[in-house]
Coordinates of C-alpha atoms and ligand atoms in Angstrom, one line a residue:
Chain D
M1 CA -7.5 -31.0 -39.6
S2 CA -6.7 -34.9 -39.5
R3 CA -6.0 -36.7 -36.5
P4 CA -4.0 -34.3 -34.8
L5 CA -0.8 -37.3 -33.9
S6 CA 1.8 -35.7 -31.4
S7 CA 4.7 -35.8 -33.5
R8 CA 6.7 -37.6 -30.5
T9 CA 5.4 -40.6 -30.9
T10 CA 6.7 -41.3 -26.8
K11 CA 3.2 -39.2 -26.1
P12 CA 0.4 -41.4 -25.9
I13 CA -2.9 -40.3 -26.8
I14 CA -6.6 -41.6 -25.4
P15 CA -9.0 -41.1 -27.9
A16 CA -11.6 -41.6 -24.7
E17 CA -10.6 -38.2 -22.9
P18 CA -11.6 -35.2 -24.4
P19 CA -9.4 -32.7 -25.9
V20 CA -7.7 -30.4 -23.3
I21 CA -9.1 -26.8 -25.2
E22 CA -12.1 -26.7 -27.4
I23 CA -12.4 -23.8 -29.7
V24 CA -15.6 -23.5 -31.7
N25 CA -16.5 -21.0 -33.4
L26 CA -15.3 -17.9 -31.2
V27 CA -15.9 -14.4 -31.8
K28 CA -14.5 -11.8 -29.6
G29 CA -14.5 -8.1 -30.6
F30 CA -13.1 -4.6 -29.3
N31 CA -15.6 -1.4 -30.3
G32 CA -17.0 -2.8 -32.7
R33 CA -14.3 -3.8 -34.7
N34 CA -13.9 -8.5 -34.7
V35 CA -10.7 -8.8 -33.7
L36 CA -11.1 -12.8 -34.0
D37 CA -13.3 -14.0 -36.1
G38 CA -14.9 -17.6 -35.7
I39 CA -12.2 -19.3 -34.6
N40 CA -11.9 -23.2 -34.7
L41 CA -9.2 -25.4 -32.6
T42 CA -8.5 -28.3 -30.8
V43 CA -5.5 -28.9 -28.7
Y44 CA -5.3 -32.6 -26.9
R45 CA -2.9 -33.8 -24.6
G46 CA 0.5 -33.1 -24.3
E47 CA 0.5 -31.8 -27.2
T48 CA 2.5 -28.3 -28.1
L49 CA 1.1 -25.8 -30.0
V50 CA 2.2 -22.6 -31.4
I51 CA 0.2 -19.9 -32.5
M52 CA 1.7 -17.3 -35.1
G53 CA 0.0 -14.1 -36.4
A54 CA 1.3 -10.7 -36.8
S55 CA 1.8 -8.1 -33.6
G56 CA -2.4 -7.2 -33.1
C57 CA -3.7 -9.8 -34.5
G58 CA -5.9 -10.8 -31.0
K59 CA -3.4 -13.3 -29.7
S60 CA -3.3 -12.4 -26.3
T61 CA -6.5 -11.6 -26.8
L62 CA -7.3 -15.2 -28.0
L63 CA -5.0 -16.2 -24.9
R64 CA -7.6 -14.3 -22.6
C65 CA -10.6 -15.4 -23.8
L66 CA -8.8 -19.5 -22.6
I67 CA -8.7 -18.3 -19.3
G68 CA -12.1 -17.1 -18.7
A69 CA -10.5 -13.1 -18.8
H70 CA -13.0 -11.9 -21.5
R71 CA -16.1 -13.7 -22.6
P72 CA -16.9 -14.5 -26.3
D73 CA -19.0 -13.0 -28.6
D74 CA -20.2 -16.0 -29.6
G75 CA -18.5 -19.4 -29.8
T76 CA -17.4 -21.5 -26.9
V77 CA -14.4 -22.1 -25.0
K78 CA -14.3 -25.7 -23.5
L79 CA -11.0 -26.4 -21.2
F80 CA -11.2 -30.2 -19.9
G81 CA -14.2 -30.3 -21.6
K82 CA -15.8 -28.0 -19.8
E83 CA -17.6 -24.6 -20.9
L84 CA -16.1 -21.8 -19.3
W85 CA -18.6 -19.5 -19.4
G86 CA -21.3 -22.0 -17.9
L87 CA -19.2 -22.5 -14.7
A88 CA -20.2 -21.7 -11.3
P89 CA -17.2 -19.3 -9.7
K90 CA -16.3 -22.3 -7.1
E91 CA -16.0 -24.7 -11.0
L92 CA -14.1 -22.1 -12.7
D93 CA -11.5 -21.7 -10.1
A94 CA -11.5 -25.6 -9.9
V95 CA -10.5 -25.3 -14.0
R96 CA -7.7 -21.8 -13.2
R97 CA -5.6 -24.0 -10.8
R98 CA -5.3 -26.6 -13.6
L99 CA -3.3 -24.4 -15.4
G100 CA -0.4 -22.0 -16.1
I101 CA -0.6 -18.3 -17.9
L102 CA 2.9 -16.6 -18.5
F103 CA 2.0 -12.8 -19.6
Q104 CA 3.1 -11.5 -22.2
S105 CA 4.5 -8.2 -19.9
G106 CA 5.3 -11.5 -17.2
A107 CA 2.4 -9.6 -14.8
L108 CA 4.1 -9.7 -11.5
F109 CA 2.5 -8.7 -8.6
S110 CA 4.7 -5.5 -8.0
S111 CA 4.6 -4.9 -4.3
M112 CA 6.1 -8.6 -3.8
T113 CA 9.4 -10.2 -4.7
V114 CA 9.8 -12.7 -7.0
G115 CA 9.9 -15.5 -4.4
E116 CA 7.2 -13.8 -3.2
N117 CA 5.5 -14.3 -6.2
V118 CA 6.3 -17.7 -7.0
A119 CA 5.1 -18.7 -3.7
L120 CA 1.6 -17.1 -3.6
P121 CA 0.0 -20.1 -5.3
L122 CA 1.2 -22.8 -3.8
K123 CA 0.6 -21.1 -0.4
E124 CA -3.0 -20.6 -1.3
H125 CA -4.1 -23.7 -3.3
T126 CA -1.5 -26.3 -0.9
D127 CA -0.9 -27.1 2.1
L128 CA 2.9 -27.2 2.0
S129 CA 4.7 -26.0 4.9
P130 CA 6.2 -22.7 4.7
E131 CA 9.7 -24.8 4.2
M132 CA 9.1 -26.9 1.1
I133 CA 7.6 -23.8 -0.7
D134 CA 10.5 -22.0 0.0
L135 CA 12.1 -25.4 -1.7
M136 CA 9.5 -25.6 -4.3
V137 CA 10.4 -21.3 -5.2
K138 CA 14.0 -22.4 -5.5
V139 CA 13.2 -25.2 -7.6
K140 CA 11.2 -23.3 -10.1
L141 CA 13.6 -20.4 -9.7
E142 CA 16.3 -22.2 -10.9
L143 CA 14.8 -24.1 -13.8
V144 CA 14.7 -20.1 -15.2
G145 CA 17.6 -19.7 -14.4
L146 CA 16.6 -16.6 -11.5
R147 CA 17.6 -18.2 -8.6
E148 CA 19.5 -15.6 -7.8
A149 CA 16.8 -12.4 -8.3
E150 CA 14.6 -14.5 -5.4
H151 CA 14.7 -11.0 -2.8
L152 CA 14.1 -8.4 -5.7
L153 CA 11.3 -6.5 -6.1
P154 CA 9.5 -6.6 -10.0
A155 CA 10.7 -3.2 -10.1
Q156 CA 14.3 -4.4 -9.8
I157 CA 14.6 -5.9 -12.5
S158 CA 14.7 -6.5 -16.1
G159 CA 12.4 -7.3 -19.1
G160 CA 13.3 -10.3 -19.3
M161 CA 14.2 -11.8 -16.0
A162 CA 10.2 -10.0 -15.3
K163 CA 9.6 -12.4 -17.7
R164 CA 11.6 -16.0 -17.5
A165 CA 10.1 -14.7 -13.0
G166 CA 6.5 -15.0 -15.0
L167 CA 7.2 -18.6 -15.7
A168 CA 8.2 -19.6 -13.2
R169 CA 5.4 -18.5 -11.7
A170 CA 2.6 -20.1 -14.1
I171 CA 4.5 -23.2 -13.0
A172 CA 4.7 -22.9 -9.5
L173 CA 1.5 -25.5 -8.8
D174 CA 2.8 -27.9 -11.4
P175 CA 0.2 -27.0 -14.0
E176 CA -1.2 -29.9 -16.1
L177 CA -2.1 -26.6 -19.4
L178 CA 0.2 -24.1 -20.2
F179 CA -0.3 -21.0 -21.7
Y180 CA 2.7 -18.6 -22.9
D181 CA 2.3 -15.5 -24.7
E182 CA 5.8 -14.9 -26.4
P183 CA 8.1 -16.8 -23.8
T184 CA 11.6 -16.3 -25.4
S185 CA 11.0 -11.9 -26.4
G186 CA 13.1 -10.1 -24.6
L187 CA 15.9 -12.6 -23.8
D188 CA 19.3 -13.1 -25.3
P189 CA 20.0 -16.2 -27.5
I190 CA 21.0 -18.3 -25.1
M191 CA 18.3 -17.3 -22.9
T192 CA 15.9 -18.3 -25.6
G193 CA 16.9 -21.9 -26.0
I194 CA 17.2 -22.9 -22.4
I195 CA 13.8 -21.4 -22.2
D196 CA 12.8 -23.3 -25.2
G197 CA 14.5 -26.4 -23.8
L198 CA 12.1 -25.6 -20.3
I199 CA 8.8 -25.5 -22.4
M200 CA 9.8 -28.4 -24.2
D201 CA 10.6 -30.3 -21.0
L202 CA 7.8 -30.1 -19.1
A203 CA 6.0 -31.2 -22.0
R204 CA 7.4 -34.4 -22.8
T205 CA 8.3 -35.5 -18.5
M206 CA 5.5 -33.6 -17.3
N207 CA 3.1 -34.7 -20.4
V208 CA 1.4 -30.6 -19.7
T209 CA -0.2 -28.9 -22.5
S210 CA 0.8 -25.9 -24.2
V211 CA -0.3 -23.0 -26.2
V212 CA 2.4 -21.0 -27.3
V213 CA 2.0 -17.2 -28.7
T214 CA 5.7 -17.0 -30.4
H215 CA 7.1 -14.1 -32.9
D216 CA 10.2 -16.2 -32.8
L217 CA 10.5 -19.0 -35.7
K218 CA 13.5 -20.6 -34.8
S219 CA 12.4 -21.3 -31.4
A220 CA 8.7 -21.7 -33.0
F221 CA 9.4 -24.6 -34.9
R222 CA 11.6 -26.0 -32.1
V223 CA 9.2 -26.7 -29.9
A224 CA 5.9 -26.6 -31.9
D225 CA 4.3 -30.7 -32.8
R226 CA 1.6 -28.3 -34.3
M227 CA 1.0 -25.1 -35.3
V228 CA -1.5 -22.1 -36.4
V229 CA -1.0 -18.9 -37.4
L230 CA -4.1 -16.9 -37.6
N231 CA -5.4 -13.3 -40.0
N232 CA -7.6 -10.9 -40.0
G233 CA -9.2 -13.1 -37.1
K234 CA -9.6 -15.9 -38.6
V235 CA -7.5 -19.2 -38.2
V236 CA -5.5 -19.3 -41.9
T237 CA -4.0 -22.8 -41.8
V238 CA -3.4 -25.6 -39.1
G239 CA -0.6 -28.0 -39.0
K240 CA 3.0 -29.7 -38.2
P241 CA 5.9 -27.7 -38.6
H242 CA 6.7 -29.4 -41.8
E243 CA 3.1 -28.8 -42.9
I244 CA 3.3 -25.3 -42.2
R245 CA 7.2 -25.3 -43.9
S246 CA 5.8 -26.5 -47.3
C247 CA 2.2 -24.3 -46.8
P248 CA 1.1 -22.8 -50.1
D249 CA -0.5 -20.2 -48.2
S250 CA 0.8 -16.7 -49.4
F251 CA 0.2 -15.0 -46.5
V252 CA 1.5 -18.2 -44.4
R253 CA 5.4 -18.0 -46.8
R254 CA 5.6 -14.7 -46.4
F255 CA 5.0 -14.7 -42.5
I256 CA 7.4 -18.1 -42.5
Q257 CA 9.9 -16.8 -45.1
G258 CA 8.9 -13.2 -45.1
P259 CA 11.4 -11.9 -41.7
V260 CA 15.0 -11.2 -43.8
E261 CA 13.1 -10.1 -47.8
A262 CA 10.6 -8.2 -45.7
K263 CA 13.1 -6.0 -43.6
T264 CA 15.2 -5.7 -46.7
A265 CA 12.3 -4.0 -48.5
M266 CA 10.9 -1.7 -45.9
F267 CA 14.4 -0.5 -45.2
P268 CA 16.7 -1.1 -47.7
K269 CA 20.2 -1.8 -46.2
S270 CA 21.8 1.6 -48.1
A271 CA 19.2 3.9 -46.5
M272 CA 19.9 2.0 -43.0
D273 CA 23.7 2.5 -43.3
K274 CA 23.3 6.4 -44.8
G275 CA 21.1 7.2 -41.2
L276 CA 23.7 6.2 -39.6
D277 CA 26.4 8.0 -41.5
D278 CA 24.8 11.0 -41.1
V279 CA 23.9 10.5 -37.7
L280 CA 28.3 9.7 -37.3
D281 CA 28.9 13.0 -40.0
A282 CA 27.3 15.4 -37.7
E283 CA 29.2 14.0 -34.6
D284 CA 32.1 14.7 -36.7
A285 CA 31.0 18.0 -38.0
A286 CA 30.5 19.6 -34.3
Q287 CA 34.0 18.0 -33.3
H288 CA 35.9 19.8 -36.6
V289 CA 33.8 22.8 -36.0
S290 CA 34.8 23.2 -32.4
R291 CA 38.6 22.6 -33.1
L292 CA 39.0 25.3 -35.8
R293 CA 36.8 27.8 -33.5
E294 CA 39.6 27.0 -31.3
A295 CA 42.0 27.2 -33.9
L296 CA 40.9 30.4 -35.0
A297 CA 40.7 31.9 -31.5
K298 CA 44.4 30.8 -31.5
A299 CA 45.3 32.7 -34.6
E300 CA 43.2 35.5 -33.9
S301 CA 44.9 36.5 -30.5
E302 CA 48.8 35.9 -31.8
G303 CA 48.1 38.1 -34.8
R304 CA 47.9 35.8 -37.8
A305 CA 45.4 37.5 -40.2
A306 CA 46.4 35.3 -43.0
E307 CA 45.6 32.0 -41.0
V308 CA 42.3 34.1 -39.9
L309 CA 41.4 34.5 -43.2
R310 CA 41.6 31.3 -43.7
L311 CA 39.7 29.1 -40.9
K312 CA 37.3 32.2 -41.2
K313 CA 36.2 31.2 -44.0
E314 CA 36.7 27.2 -43.7
L315 CA 34.2 27.6 -40.3
S316 CA 31.8 29.1 -42.3
T317 CA 30.9 26.7 -45.1
L318 CA 30.5 24.6 -42.0
E319 CA 28.4 26.8 -39.7
S320 CA 25.2 25.6 -41.4
V321 CA 25.8 22.0 -39.7
P322 CA 24.2 21.7 -36.6
S323 CA 26.5 21.7 -33.5
G324 CA 26.8 18.9 -31.3
E325 CA 23.6 20.3 -28.6
G326 CA 21.7 21.0 -31.5
R327 CA 22.1 18.0 -33.3
G328 CA 18.4 16.0 -33.6
G329 CA 16.4 18.8 -32.7
Chain F
M1 CA -38.8 22.3 -26.5
D2 CA -35.1 20.7 -28.1
V3 CA -33.6 22.8 -25.4
L4 CA -35.5 21.0 -22.8
L5 CA -35.5 17.8 -23.8
R6 CA -31.5 17.4 -24.5
F7 CA -31.9 18.9 -20.7
L8 CA -34.0 16.0 -19.6
G9 CA -31.6 13.6 -21.1
A10 CA -28.8 14.8 -19.5
I11 CA -30.4 13.8 -16.5
G12 CA -31.2 10.6 -17.3
H13 CA -28.0 10.0 -18.6
F14 CA -26.7 11.1 -15.0
G15 CA -28.9 8.9 -13.1
S16 CA -28.5 6.2 -15.1
V17 CA -25.1 6.0 -14.6
W18 CA -25.0 6.8 -11.2
A19 CA -27.7 3.9 -10.6
E20 CA -24.9 1.6 -12.9
E21 CA -22.1 3.3 -10.5
F22 CA -24.7 2.8 -6.9
G23 CA -25.6 -0.8 -8.1
Q24 CA -21.9 -2.3 -8.9
M25 CA -20.8 -0.4 -6.2
G26 CA -23.4 -2.5 -3.9
L27 CA -22.5 -6.1 -6.3
L28 CA -18.5 -5.3 -4.4
V29 CA -19.9 -4.8 -1.1
Q30 CA -21.7 -8.3 -1.2
R31 CA -19.1 -10.1 -3.1
T32 CA -16.5 -8.6 -0.3
M33 CA -18.5 -9.7 2.9
K34 CA -18.8 -13.7 0.9
S35 CA -15.4 -13.7 1.0
L36 CA -15.5 -12.2 4.8
P37 CA -15.3 -15.9 5.8
R38 CA -11.6 -16.5 5.0
M39 CA -10.1 -13.2 6.0
R40 CA -6.5 -13.1 7.4
P41 CA -5.4 -11.0 9.8
E42 CA -2.0 -10.5 8.6
P43 CA -2.8 -8.8 5.3
V44 CA -5.8 -6.4 7.5
A45 CA -3.5 -5.0 10.0
V46 CA -1.0 -4.0 7.1
Q47 CA -3.5 -2.0 5.7
M48 CA -4.1 0.3 9.0
I49 CA -1.3 0.6 9.5
R50 CA -0.4 1.9 6.0
F51 CA -3.6 3.7 6.0
G52 CA -4.3 4.1 9.4
I53 CA -1.1 4.9 11.8
R54 CA 0.7 7.1 8.7
A55 CA -2.6 9.1 8.4
I56 CA -2.4 10.2 12.4
P57 CA -0.1 13.4 11.6
I58 CA -2.0 14.6 9.5
V59 CA -5.9 13.8 10.5
S60 CA -4.7 15.3 14.3
L61 CA -3.3 18.4 12.7
V62 CA -6.5 19.5 10.5
N63 CA -8.4 18.2 13.3
L64 CA -6.7 20.9 15.0
F65 CA -6.8 23.4 13.8
V66 CA -10.6 23.0 12.6
G67 CA -11.4 23.1 16.2
M68 CA -9.3 26.5 16.6
I69 CA -10.9 27.9 13.6
V70 CA -15.0 26.9 15.4
A71 CA -13.6 28.3 18.5
V72 CA -12.2 32.1 17.2
S73 CA -15.2 31.9 15.0
M74 CA -17.8 31.9 17.5
S75 CA -16.0 33.7 19.9
E76 CA -17.0 37.8 18.7
M77 CA -20.8 36.9 18.7
L78 CA -20.3 34.5 22.4
I79 CA -18.3 38.2 23.5
S80 CA -20.8 40.0 22.4
L81 CA -23.7 37.9 24.8
N82 CA -20.9 38.0 27.1
A83 CA -20.8 34.0 26.8
V84 CA -17.6 33.5 25.9
S85 CA -17.2 30.5 27.5
R86 CA -19.5 28.8 26.1
T87 CA -16.8 28.4 23.5
A88 CA -15.8 24.8 25.2
Q89 CA -19.6 24.0 24.2
I90 CA -19.7 25.3 21.1
V91 CA -16.7 23.5 20.5
A92 CA -17.1 20.0 22.1
V93 CA -20.9 19.6 20.3
A94 CA -20.0 21.0 16.4
V95 CA -16.7 18.4 17.0
T96 CA -18.0 15.6 18.5
R97 CA -21.1 15.6 16.5
E98 CA -19.8 16.6 13.0
L99 CA -17.0 17.6 12.2
A100 CA -14.2 15.0 13.6
P101 CA -16.3 12.4 12.1
L102 CA -16.4 14.3 8.6
M103 CA -13.2 16.1 7.9
T104 CA -11.6 12.8 8.5
G105 CA -13.4 11.0 6.3
L106 CA -12.6 14.1 4.0
V107 CA -9.0 13.7 4.2
M108 CA -8.9 10.3 4.6
S109 CA -10.5 10.4 1.1
G110 CA -7.5 11.4 0.0
F111 CA -4.9 9.9 1.8
A112 CA -6.5 6.1 1.5
G113 CA -9.2 6.1 -1.1
A114 CA -6.5 8.0 -3.8
A115 CA -3.9 5.8 -2.7
I116 CA -5.6 2.7 -3.0
A117 CA -7.2 3.9 -6.4
A118 CA -4.3 4.3 -8.0
E119 CA -2.3 0.8 -6.4
I120 CA -5.4 -1.3 -8.3
A121 CA -6.0 0.6 -11.4
T122 CA -2.3 0.5 -11.4
M123 CA -2.2 -3.4 -10.9
N124 CA -5.2 -3.0 -13.9
V125 CA -3.5 -1.9 -16.6
N126 CA 0.0 -4.6 -15.7
E127 CA -2.7 -7.3 -15.9
E128 CA -1.9 -8.8 -12.1
I129 CA -5.2 -7.9 -11.9
L130 CA -5.4 -10.9 -14.6
A131 CA -2.5 -13.4 -13.4
L132 CA -4.4 -13.3 -9.7
E133 CA -7.8 -14.3 -11.5
A134 CA -6.0 -16.8 -13.6
G135 CA -4.5 -18.4 -10.7
A136 CA -8.4 -18.8 -9.5
L137 CA -7.4 -15.6 -6.5
S138 CA -9.7 -13.8 -5.9
P139 CA -8.7 -9.9 -5.9
I140 CA -11.3 -8.8 -3.5
R141 CA -10.5 -11.5 -1.2
F142 CA -6.6 -10.5 -1.9
L143 CA -7.4 -6.3 -2.6
V144 CA -10.4 -5.2 -1.7
L145 CA -11.2 -7.0 1.8
P146 CA -8.0 -6.1 3.7
R147 CA -8.1 -2.8 2.7
L148 CA -12.1 -2.7 3.9
L149 CA -11.5 -3.9 7.0
G150 CA -8.5 -2.0 7.8
V151 CA -9.5 1.5 6.4
M152 CA -13.5 1.0 8.4
A153 CA -11.4 0.3 11.4
M154 CA -8.7 3.7 10.6
M155 CA -11.2 5.7 10.4
M156 CA -12.8 4.4 13.6
C157 CA -10.1 5.0 15.8
L158 CA -8.5 8.5 12.8
T159 CA -11.8 9.5 14.1
L160 CA -11.7 9.0 17.6
I161 CA -7.9 11.2 17.6
A162 CA -9.8 13.5 15.4
D163 CA -12.1 14.5 18.7
I164 CA -10.0 14.7 20.9
L165 CA -7.8 17.5 19.2
G166 CA -11.4 19.2 17.5
M167 CA -11.6 19.8 21.4
V168 CA -7.8 20.6 22.1
G169 CA -8.0 23.1 19.2
G170 CA -10.6 24.8 21.1
Y171 CA -9.1 24.7 24.4
I172 CA -6.2 26.2 22.9
V173 CA -8.4 29.1 21.5
G174 CA -10.5 29.0 24.0
V175 CA -7.7 29.3 26.6
Y176 CA -4.7 31.2 25.4
M177 CA -6.6 33.7 23.4
L178 CA -9.9 34.4 24.8
D179 CA -9.0 33.8 28.8
I180 CA -11.1 31.6 30.1
P181 CA -9.8 30.0 33.0
P182 CA -8.6 26.3 32.5
L183 CA -10.5 24.3 34.9
N184 CA -13.9 25.9 33.9
Y185 CA -12.9 25.0 29.7
I186 CA -12.5 21.7 30.4
Q187 CA -15.5 21.5 33.1
I188 CA -18.0 23.2 30.3
N189 CA -16.8 21.2 27.7
N190 CA -17.2 17.6 29.5
D191 CA -20.8 19.1 30.6
S192 CA -21.5 19.7 27.2
V193 CA -20.4 16.8 24.9
K194 CA -23.5 14.8 24.5
W195 CA -21.9 10.8 25.1
P196 CA -23.9 9.5 22.4
D197 CA -22.8 11.8 19.7
I198 CA -18.9 9.7 20.4
P199 CA -20.6 6.1 19.1
K200 CA -22.7 7.7 16.5
G201 CA -20.0 8.9 15.4
L202 CA -17.9 6.0 15.4
V203 CA -20.7 4.7 13.0
K204 CA -21.0 7.5 10.7
A205 CA -16.7 6.6 10.5
A206 CA -17.4 3.3 9.7
A207 CA -19.6 4.5 7.2
F208 CA -17.4 6.8 5.5
G209 CA -14.3 3.9 5.3
L210 CA -16.7 1.7 3.7
I211 CA -17.9 4.5 1.0
I212 CA -13.8 5.5 0.7
T213 CA -13.3 1.7 0.0
V214 CA -16.2 0.8 -1.8
V215 CA -15.5 3.5 -4.4
A216 CA -12.0 3.7 -4.6
C217 CA -11.4 0.0 -5.5
R218 CA -14.3 0.4 -7.5
Q219 CA -12.5 2.8 -10.4
G220 CA -9.7 0.3 -9.5
L221 CA -11.5 -2.4 -10.7
K222 CA -12.8 -0.8 -13.7
A223 CA -9.2 1.5 -14.7
D224 CA -8.1 0.9 -18.2
G225 CA -5.8 2.6 -21.2
G226 CA -2.0 2.6 -19.1
A227 CA -0.9 5.7 -16.7
L228 CA -4.3 8.7 -18.1
G229 CA -6.7 5.1 -16.3
V230 CA -4.3 5.1 -14.0
G231 CA -4.7 9.1 -13.4
R232 CA -8.8 9.1 -14.4
A233 CA -9.3 6.1 -11.7
T234 CA -7.3 8.6 -9.0
T235 CA -9.3 11.6 -9.5
T236 CA -12.8 9.8 -10.1
A237 CA -12.5 8.1 -6.7
V238 CA -11.6 11.1 -4.4
V239 CA -14.2 12.7 -5.8
H240 CA -16.7 10.6 -6.6
S241 CA -15.8 9.5 -2.8
I242 CA -16.6 13.0 -1.2
M243 CA -19.7 13.8 -2.7
I244 CA -21.1 10.8 -1.2
I245 CA -19.2 11.1 1.5
I246 CA -21.3 14.6 2.3
A247 CA -23.6 13.0 0.7
A248 CA -24.5 10.3 3.4
N249 CA -23.5 13.1 6.3
L250 CA -26.4 14.7 5.9
A251 CA -28.6 11.8 5.0
F252 CA -26.9 11.0 8.6
A253 CA -27.7 14.3 10.3
I254 CA -31.5 13.8 9.0
L255 CA -31.4 10.4 10.8
F256 CA -29.5 11.2 14.0
N257 CA -31.7 14.8 14.6
W258 CA -34.9 14.3 13.3
T259 CA -36.2 10.7 13.0
L260 CA -33.9 9.0 15.8
A261 CA -34.1 12.1 18.0
G262 CA -37.7 13.0 16.6
P263 CA -38.5 16.4 15.4
Ligands
ATP1 N1 -9.4 -4.2 -24.1 C1 -8.7 -3.6 -25.6 N2 -9.6 -2.4 -25.8 C2 -9.7 -2.7 -27.1 N3 -9.0 -2.8 -28.2 C3 -8.6 -4.1 -27.6 C4 -8.4 -4.6 -26.0 N4 -7.5 -5.7 -26.2 C5 -7.0 -6.1 -27.4 N5 -7.8 -5.0 -28.4 C6 -7.3 -4.6 -29.4 O1 -7.6 -6.3 -30.4 C7 -6.4 -6.0 -31.2 C8 -5.3 -7.6 -30.3 O2 -4.4 -7.4 -29.5 P1 -3.9 -8.5 -29.1 O3 -2.8 -8.0 -27.4 O4 -4.6 -9.5 -29.0 O5 -2.8 -8.5 -29.6 P2 -1.5 -9.4 -29.8 O6 -1.8 -10.2 -31.5 O7 -1.2 -9.9 -29.5 O8 -0.5 -8.7 -29.9 P3 0.8 -8.3 -30.4 O9 1.3 -9.7 -30.9 O10 1.7 -7.6 -30.2 O11 1.7 -8.8 -28.6 C9 -5.5 -4.8 -30.9 O12 -5.8 -4.6 -32.1 C10 -5.7 -4.1 -29.7 O13 -6.3 -3.0 -30.5
MG2 MG1 -0.1 -10.1 -27.3

């Protein structure tokens, strides 16, 4: 990679400053299998880096290494020029106070309301008055469209709301560095647009450095200054969005253009429709059978022999069809 | 030969697992003590209510019955010795010296230990612990410290309640079933309680509270693997804390009865 200039020219890059994130030859494995196998990445101030890769390829693991939750098996991770695993606990906390992270699961504190979740970092790390904190909480929740959920417990809100609440908590302290683990998964298209807008706003107006893990290509290309594609624990390619689009690597091409083709290849449309038809058929058939049975009973009680015979015959051909309750068993 | 080796290997494995476990728990205690200066009173109070106030009914009932059981099971022997009024003495000594702290500890292993382990393990598998750490908030100070102080304090209060209810249990059996005159019973009871046994019991209670919380927090903090891991952490916490409490109780018995008092 040559000098990674921001695609948005308004962002100043101060060369003297160390990169915000510097990952060198990072290796991390579980149970003898290397999930991350020699990752090299550098992220500069104000940049938005999007990380893409197949599900289970280690993106969340990479983020955990970046916040010092996993000890790397090899290599180094530096944030703000400081090697994470060389820091004393106090220094590590000082670094962590400068970053925010949105976990893939939201990871809200389940014993606290949404508002208390957002308030916690403010209460613990600032000297703000309770009224001021209250105001800040409302502002942050407003940003993610959750103003009305302030007093609900995490168990009482939906997955998408939990994710947005997690985002509100992550930005509570106005961090310089933000990690987003799939910020828009589980959100509707409108909310996805709002969250993408928020990510871009934070980057633009507050000069926040962002690392975004996402599977959503549309939002990836929308927010990214640079993108990286991971595969088999390695960086396949790094580049600006247009470079990624025209990347000749076959894995990247499949990844960028694949979704539509891959889907149709795996689930041919005819097969999917057929599956649906089967379900509908079974439903109809069950109803039909019960209607026939009713008619049969009526015919029998009224002694219409020909009718009874006809209905019995029709029923016997249908009986093999699973009935209403038995369906799917 | 092979069997012997395997047996020794199993013992070695068992030993090293427990050594590791105790080492980790010691570390946890040390780190918790370090965060003591930054303690806040409200979270401790919350835990005291959760695990103390709410445990009063069950601790009371268990110890009432334990006092009654001791009285009933000793009665036949005492009647044959023509010393039925000594029931008061036996119950008073047994309850204050051993049974009240021990039974309270065992009940609280289930009541508080299981709850703490399940709670922290769930937070762990939901990445809440990670979220705390990532936010530069220490799970030790946030979760372990208030529970530790709350449970230790409440163990002492509950043991006092247990002392009283154990003796009440003995009184009920002695007075209403063995026909000991009430004043006589109370007189003997008060004369035979060894008053230093009460503070010694409180020391034990605090130690058991420490054991319960540290074991539970340790299991919760190392839990992984979803709901299964939470279940495993909870069971292990209860089993381990019961075992360690019993062993500690033996150590206290030796210390208080032989070492400090002279054999
Ligand atoms: N604590 C752990 N213990 C064992 N294996 C783990 C652990 N954490 C992650 N893994 C393994 O590491 C691999 C990468 O996991 P990770 O969660 O980082 O994937 P991901 O890229 O974030 O996937 P997704 O896009 O589905 O979120 C997985 O195969 C997983 O089985
Ligand atoms: Mg992930």
